[in-house]
């Protein structure tokens, strides 16, 4: 013992032949050290004397014998434990009270193990896998179908529809036409390539056309006004001897009376009401 440790730094009593404790460079007799520096035990509230083991967790202290599970009272010394609302629990009690169940295997997710969260449910990391390839999903993009999770490549391989035009996978914004799926970007007029997903179109020979292109290239022309007859919107038209008329254009060439549903006569290229034709 050096000369600097011959007396207690606080009470100045001699330390010769007595136990003492060091704090920094100063020596203290055991009673002085305990009264000055001993931490109070969280459980029994008594000071943890220097002759006892002081167990600390997050700034709090316990006697070795007081460091126990708050529910089952088993010792937590050198054992895994968890804290809930500042209460210490062994892993078994914590699991019974607070641990979530794995959505896949329904077993408890033990404290300290990695837990995956998705759509309000929890999984063991080893259970959170693609339903098809069984590879861990982790934080990778995934798609859920019928409560099962799939990585994007497996979902596309198993379930995704492919565009009838470009044959690529449709992930969103699809259009159904003739019982075939299309990307809305691929569903275009067969002539001018205008997108048709949000406008009226006309089908011919399994191809879609915008109204303008269909009228220009495929619609029959009215024998009277020479404009296309598209029948778009349910418009009526009259057909006679390989000629067609709009319903409003099918009238007598002389008196202009409407001939829809009426008897009529023909003279060369004209159609006439019965009265004008008989005159």
mmCIF file with all atom_site columns, N, CA and C in Angstrom, residues 202-244:
data_model
loop_
_atom_site.group_PDB
_atom_site.id
_atom_site.type_symbol
_atom_site.label_atom_id
_atom_site.label_alt_id
_atom_site.label_comp_id
_atom_site.label_asym_id
_atom_site.label_entity_id
_atom_site.label_seq_id
_atom_site.pdbx_PDB_ins_code
_atom_site.Cartn_x
_atom_site.Cartn_y
_atom_site.Cartn_z
_atom_site.occupancy
_atom_site.B_iso_or_equiv
_atom_site.pdbx_formal_charge
_atom_site.auth_seq_id
_atom_site.auth_comp_id
_atom_site.auth_asym_id
_atom_site.auth_atom_id
_atom_site.pdbx_PDB_model_num
ATOM 1   N N  . UNK A 1 202 ? -63.636 1.779  -83.464  1.00 0.00 ? 202 UNK A N  1
ATOM 2   C CA . UNK A 1 202 ? -64.428 0.831  -84.236  1.00 0.00 ? 202 UNK A CA 1
ATOM 3   C C  . UNK A 1 202 ? -63.540 -0.349 -84.592  1.00 0.00 ? 202 UNK A C  1
ATOM 4   N N  . UNK A 1 203 ? -64.076 -1.536 -84.481  1.00 0.00 ? 203 UNK A N  1
ATOM 5   C CA . UNK A 1 203 ? -63.318 -2.749 -84.744  1.00 0.00 ? 203 UNK A CA 1
ATOM 6   C C  . UNK A 1 203 ? -63.627 -3.287 -86.132  1.00 0.00 ? 203 UNK A C  1
ATOM 7   N N  . UNK A 1 204 ? -62.574 -3.733 -86.828  1.00 0.00 ? 204 UNK A N  1
ATOM 8   C CA . UNK A 1 204 ? -62.736 -4.383 -88.127  1.00 0.00 ? 204 UNK A CA 1
ATOM 9   C C  . UNK A 1 204 ? -61.623 -5.401 -88.301  1.00 0.00 ? 204 UNK A C  1
ATOM 10  N N  . UNK A 1 205 ? -62.021 -6.629 -88.633  1.00 0.00 ? 205 UNK A N  1
ATOM 11  C CA . UNK A 1 205 ? -61.042 -7.707 -88.845  1.00 0.00 ? 205 UNK A CA 1
ATOM 12  C C  . UNK A 1 205 ? -60.103 -7.848 -87.651  1.00 0.00 ? 205 UNK A C  1
ATOM 13  N N  . UNK A 1 206 ? -60.681 -7.718 -86.430  1.00 0.00 ? 206 UNK A N  1
ATOM 14  C CA . UNK A 1 206 ? -59.958 -7.882 -85.172  1.00 0.00 ? 206 UNK A CA 1
ATOM 15  C C  . UNK A 1 206 ? -58.961 -6.760 -84.886  1.00 0.00 ? 206 UNK A C  1
ATOM 16  N N  . UNK A 1 207 ? -58.989 -5.693 -85.677  1.00 0.00 ? 207 UNK A N  1
ATOM 17  C CA . UNK A 1 207 ? -58.113 -4.551 -85.415  1.00 0.00 ? 207 UNK A CA 1
ATOM 18  C C  . UNK A 1 207 ? -58.953 -3.351 -84.998  1.00 0.00 ? 207 UNK A C  1
ATOM 19  N N  . UNK A 1 208 ? -58.467 -2.568 -84.046  1.00 0.00 ? 208 UNK A N  1
ATOM 20  C CA . UNK A 1 208 ? -59.189 -1.352 -83.640  1.00 0.00 ? 208 UNK A CA 1
ATOM 21  C C  . UNK A 1 208 ? -58.771 -0.157 -84.491  1.00 0.00 ? 208 UNK A C  1
ATOM 22  N N  . UNK A 1 209 ? -59.739 0.718  -84.756  1.00 0.00 ? 209 UNK A N  1
ATOM 23  C CA . UNK A 1 209 ? -59.476 1.931  -85.521  1.00 0.00 ? 209 UNK A CA 1
ATOM 24  C C  . UNK A 1 209 ? -60.111 3.101  -84.793  1.00 0.00 ? 209 UNK A C  1
ATOM 25  N N  . UNK A 1 210 ? -59.429 4.249  -84.849  1.00 0.00 ? 210 UNK A N  1
ATOM 26  C CA . UNK A 1 210 ? -60.092 5.454  -84.389  1.00 0.00 ? 210 UNK A CA 1
ATOM 27  C C  . UNK A 1 210 ? -61.194 5.790  -85.385  1.00 0.00 ? 210 UNK A C  1
ATOM 28  N N  . UNK A 1 211 ? -62.147 6.595  -84.983  1.00 0.00 ? 211 UNK A N  1
ATOM 29  C CA . UNK A 1 211 ? -63.308 6.885  -85.833  1.00 0.00 ? 211 UNK A CA 1
ATOM 30  C C  . UNK A 1 211 ? -62.886 7.532  -87.144  1.00 0.00 ? 211 UNK A C  1
ATOM 31  N N  . UNK A 1 212 ? -61.918 8.446  -87.080  1.00 0.00 ? 212 UNK A N  1
ATOM 32  C CA . UNK A 1 212 ? -61.503 9.140  -88.292  1.00 0.00 ? 212 UNK A CA 1
ATOM 33  C C  . UNK A 1 212 ? -60.880 8.184  -89.304  1.00 0.00 ? 212 UNK A C  1
ATOM 34  N N  . UNK A 1 213 ? -59.999 7.308  -88.829  1.00 0.00 ? 213 UNK A N  1
ATOM 35  C CA . UNK A 1 213 ? -59.337 6.381  -89.756  1.00 0.00 ? 213 UNK A CA 1
ATOM 36  C C  . UNK A 1 213 ? -60.312 5.348  -90.309  1.00 0.00 ? 213 UNK A C  1
ATOM 37  N N  . UNK A 1 214 ? -61.216 4.873  -89.442  1.00 0.00 ? 214 UNK A N  1
ATOM 38  C CA . UNK A 1 214 ? -62.188 3.908  -89.941  1.00 0.00 ? 214 UNK A CA 1
ATOM 39  C C  . UNK A 1 214 ? -63.067 4.554  -91.010  1.00 0.00 ? 214 UNK A C  1
ATOM 40  N N  . UNK A 1 215 ? -63.506 5.782  -90.767  1.00 0.00 ? 215 UNK A N  1
ATOM 41  C CA . UNK A 1 215 ? -64.354 6.478  -91.738  1.00 0.00 ? 215 UNK A CA 1
ATOM 42  C C  . UNK A 1 215 ? -63.616 6.705  -93.046  1.00 0.00 ? 215 UNK A C  1
ATOM 43  N N  . UNK A 1 216 ? -62.329 6.996  -92.946  1.00 0.00 ? 216 UNK A N  1
ATOM 44  C CA . UNK A 1 216 ? -61.545 7.307  -94.140  1.00 0.00 ? 216 UNK A CA 1
ATOM 45  C C  . UNK A 1 216 ? -61.245 6.076  -94.975  1.00 0.00 ? 216 UNK A C  1
ATOM 46  N N  . UNK A 1 217 ? -60.968 4.950  -94.308  1.00 0.00 ? 217 UNK A N  1
ATOM 47  C CA . UNK A 1 217 ? -60.468 3.794  -95.044  1.00 0.00 ? 217 UNK A CA 1
ATOM 48  C C  . UNK A 1 217 ? -61.468 2.647  -95.176  1.00 0.00 ? 217 UNK A C  1
ATOM 49  N N  . UNK A 1 218 ? -62.462 2.566  -94.286  1.00 0.00 ? 218 UNK A N  1
ATOM 50  C CA . UNK A 1 218 ? -63.313 1.382  -94.293  1.00 0.00 ? 218 UNK A CA 1
ATOM 51  C C  . UNK A 1 218 ? -64.806 1.660  -94.354  1.00 0.00 ? 218 UNK A C  1
ATOM 52  N N  . UNK A 1 219 ? -65.257 2.819  -93.930  1.00 0.00 ? 219 UNK A N  1
ATOM 53  C CA . UNK A 1 219 ? -66.701 3.049  -93.860  1.00 0.00 ? 219 UNK A CA 1
ATOM 54  C C  . UNK A 1 219 ? -67.304 3.178  -95.264  1.00 0.00 ? 219 UNK A C  1
ATOM 55  N N  . UNK A 1 220 ? -68.523 2.680  -95.399  1.00 0.00 ? 220 UNK A N  1
ATOM 56  C CA . UNK A 1 220 ? -69.260 2.846  -96.648  1.00 0.00 ? 220 UNK A CA 1
ATOM 57  C C  . UNK A 1 220 ? -69.688 4.301  -96.780  1.00 0.00 ? 220 UNK A C  1
ATOM 58  N N  . UNK A 1 221 ? -69.800 4.767  -98.016  1.00 0.00 ? 221 UNK A N  1
ATOM 59  C CA . UNK A 1 221 ? -70.185 6.152  -98.262  1.00 0.00 ? 221 UNK A CA 1
ATOM 60  C C  . UNK A 1 221 ? -71.678 6.235  -98.582  1.00 0.00 ? 221 UNK A C  1
ATOM 61  N N  . UNK A 1 222 ? -72.297 7.269  -98.059  1.00 0.00 ? 222 UNK A N  1
ATOM 62  C CA . UNK A 1 222 ? -73.724 7.494  -98.323  1.00 0.00 ? 222 UNK A CA 1
ATOM 63  C C  . UNK A 1 222 ? -73.909 7.875  -99.800  1.00 0.00 ? 222 UNK A C  1
ATOM 64  N N  . UNK A 1 223 ? -74.873 7.232  -100.466 1.00 0.00 ? 223 UNK A N  1
ATOM 65  C CA . UNK A 1 223 ? -75.114 7.507  -101.877 1.00 0.00 ? 223 UNK A CA 1
ATOM 66  C C  . UNK A 1 223 ? -75.634 8.921  -102.102 1.00 0.00 ? 223 UNK A C  1
ATOM 67  N N  . UNK A 1 224 ? -76.179 9.538  -101.071 1.00 0.00 ? 224 UNK A N  1
ATOM 68  C CA . UNK A 1 224 ? -76.728 10.888 -101.222 1.00 0.00 ? 224 UNK A CA 1
ATOM 69  C C  . UNK A 1 224 ? -75.701 11.953 -100.865 1.00 0.00 ? 224 UNK A C  1
ATOM 70  N N  . UNK A 1 225 ? -75.182 11.939 -99.648  1.00 0.00 ? 225 UNK A N  1
ATOM 71  C CA . UNK A 1 225 ? -74.275 13.010 -99.202  1.00 0.00 ? 225 UNK A CA 1
ATOM 72  C C  . UNK A 1 225 ? -72.802 12.679 -99.378  1.00 0.00 ? 225 UNK A C  1
ATOM 73  N N  . UNK A 1 226 ? -72.496 11.421 -99.713  1.00 0.00 ? 226 UNK A N  1
ATOM 74  C CA . UNK A 1 226 ? -71.135 10.952 -99.956  1.00 0.00 ? 226 UNK A CA 1
ATOM 75  C C  . UNK A 1 226 ? -70.259 10.909 -98.703  1.00 0.00 ? 226 UNK A C  1
ATOM 76  N N  . UNK A 1 227 ? -70.857 11.138 -97.545  1.00 0.00 ? 227 UNK A N  1
ATOM 77  C CA . UNK A 1 227 ? -70.092 11.078 -96.301  1.00 0.00 ? 227 UNK A CA 1
ATOM 78  C C  . UNK A 1 227 ? -70.084 9.643  -95.773  1.00 0.00 ? 227 UNK A C  1
ATOM 79  N N  . UNK A 1 228 ? -69.090 9.289  -94.938  1.00 0.00 ? 228 UNK A N  1
ATOM 80  C CA . UNK A 1 228 ? -69.003 7.906  -94.437  1.00 0.00 ? 228 UNK A CA 1
ATOM 81  C C  . UNK A 1 228 ? -70.209 7.548  -93.566  1.00 0.00 ? 228 UNK A C  1
ATOM 82  N N  . UNK A 1 229 ? -70.604 6.297  -93.668  1.00 0.00 ? 229 UNK A N  1
ATOM 83  C CA . UNK A 1 229 ? -71.633 5.752  -92.776  1.00 0.00 ? 229 UNK A CA 1
ATOM 84  C C  . UNK A 1 229 ? -70.905 4.872  -91.768  1.00 0.00 ? 229 UNK A C  1
ATOM 85  N N  . UNK A 1 230 ? -70.783 5.358  -90.524  1.00 0.00 ? 230 UNK A N  1
ATOM 86  C CA . UNK A 1 230 ? -70.033 4.607  -89.518  1.00 0.00 ? 230 UNK A CA 1
ATOM 87  C C  . UNK A 1 230 ? -70.929 3.817  -88.599  1.00 0.00 ? 230 UNK A C  1
ATOM 88  N N  . UNK A 1 231 ? -72.180 4.179  -88.538  1.00 0.00 ? 231 UNK A N  1
ATOM 89  C CA . UNK A 1 231 ? -73.111 3.553  -87.600  1.00 0.00 ? 231 UNK A CA 1
ATOM 90  C C  . UNK A 1 231 ? -72.684 3.755  -86.151  1.00 0.00 ? 231 UNK A C  1
ATOM 91  N N  . UNK A 1 232 ? -71.742 4.665  -85.899  1.00 0.00 ? 232 UNK A N  1
ATOM 92  C CA . UNK A 1 232 ? -71.280 4.936  -84.540  1.00 0.00 ? 232 UNK A CA 1
ATOM 93  C C  . UNK A 1 232 ? -72.409 5.552  -83.725  1.00 0.00 ? 232 UNK A C  1
ATOM 94  N N  . UNK A 1 233 ? -72.618 5.019  -82.551  1.00 0.00 ? 233 UNK A N  1
ATOM 95  C CA . UNK A 1 233 ? -73.684 5.525  -81.694  1.00 0.00 ? 233 UNK A CA 1
ATOM 96  C C  . UNK A 1 233 ? -75.052 4.990  -82.081  1.00 0.00 ? 233 UNK A C  1
ATOM 97  N N  . UNK A 1 234 ? -75.096 3.948  -82.928  1.00 0.00 ? 234 UNK A N  1
ATOM 98  C CA . UNK A 1 234 ? -76.371 3.325  -83.244  1.00 0.00 ? 234 UNK A CA 1
ATOM 99  C C  . UNK A 1 234 ? -77.138 4.023  -84.355  1.00 0.00 ? 234 UNK A C  1
ATOM 100 N N  . UNK A 1 235 ? -76.461 4.865  -85.184  1.00 0.00 ? 235 UNK A N  1
ATOM 101 C CA . UNK A 1 235 ? -77.153 5.565  -86.266  1.00 0.00 ? 235 UNK A CA 1
ATOM 102 C C  . UNK A 1 235 ? -77.696 4.562  -87.285  1.00 0.00 ? 235 UNK A C  1
ATOM 103 N N  . UNK A 1 236 ? -78.931 4.814  -87.811  1.00 0.00 ? 236 UNK A N  1
ATOM 104 C CA . UNK A 1 236 ? -79.550 3.912  -88.763  1.00 0.00 ? 236 UNK A CA 1
ATOM 105 C C  . UNK A 1 236 ? -79.078 4.240  -90.171  1.00 0.00 ? 236 UNK A C  1
ATOM 106 N N  . UNK A 1 237 ? -78.978 3.193  -91.001  1.00 0.00 ? 237 UNK A N  1
ATOM 107 C CA . UNK A 1 237 ? -78.692 3.436  -92.407  1.00 0.00 ? 237 UNK A CA 1
ATOM 108 C C  . UNK A 1 237 ? -79.521 2.449  -93.240  1.00 0.00 ? 237 UNK A C  1
ATOM 109 N N  . UNK A 1 238 ? -79.704 2.815  -94.543  1.00 0.00 ? 238 UNK A N  1
ATOM 110 C CA . UNK A 1 238 ? -80.521 2.029  -95.466  1.00 0.00 ? 238 UNK A CA 1
ATOM 111 C C  . UNK A 1 238 ? -79.609 1.455  -96.538  1.00 0.00 ? 238 UNK A C  1
ATOM 112 N N  . UNK A 1 239 ? -79.817 0.198  -96.859  1.00 0.00 ? 239 UNK A N  1
ATOM 113 C CA . UNK A 1 239 ? -79.027 -0.453 -97.903  1.00 0.00 ? 239 UNK A CA 1
ATOM 114 C C  . UNK A 1 239 ? -79.958 -0.982 -98.983  1.00 0.00 ? 239 UNK A C  1
ATOM 115 N N  . UNK A 1 240 ? -79.603 -0.700 -100.255 1.00 0.00 ? 240 UNK A N  1
ATOM 116 C CA . UNK A 1 240 ? -80.428 -1.160 -101.378 1.00 0.00 ? 240 UNK A CA 1
ATOM 117 C C  . UNK A 1 240 ? -79.545 -1.300 -102.611 1.00 0.00 ? 240 UNK A C  1
ATOM 118 N N  . UNK A 1 241 ? -79.524 -2.521 -103.163 1.00 0.00 ? 241 UNK A N  1
ATOM 119 C CA . UNK A 1 241 ? -78.765 -2.806 -104.369 1.00 0.00 ? 241 UNK A CA 1
ATOM 120 C C  . UNK A 1 241 ? -77.330 -2.280 -104.295 1.00 0.00 ? 241 UNK A C  1
ATOM 121 N N  . UNK A 1 242 ? -76.667 -2.706 -103.246 1.00 0.00 ? 242 UNK A N  1
ATOM 122 C CA . UNK A 1 242 ? -75.249 -2.395 -103.029 1.00 0.00 ? 242 UNK A CA 1
ATOM 123 C C  . UNK A 1 242 ? -74.977 -0.908 -102.808 1.00 0.00 ? 242 UNK A C  1
ATOM 124 N N  . UNK A 1 243 ? -76.021 -0.144 -102.548 1.00 0.00 ? 243 UNK A N  1
ATOM 125 C CA . UNK A 1 243 ? -75.848 1.253  -102.168 1.00 0.00 ? 243 UNK A CA 1
ATOM 126 C C  . UNK A 1 243 ? -76.381 1.445  -100.748 1.00 0.00 ? 243 UNK A C  1
ATOM 127 N N  . UNK A 1 244 ? -75.820 2.440  -100.073 1.00 0.00 ? 244 UNK A N  1
ATOM 128 C CA . UNK A 1 244 ? -76.222 2.719  -98.701  1.00 0.00 ? 244 UNK A CA 1
ATOM 129 C C  . UNK A 1 244 ? -76.509 4.211  -98.548  1.00 0.00 ? 244 UNK A C  1
#
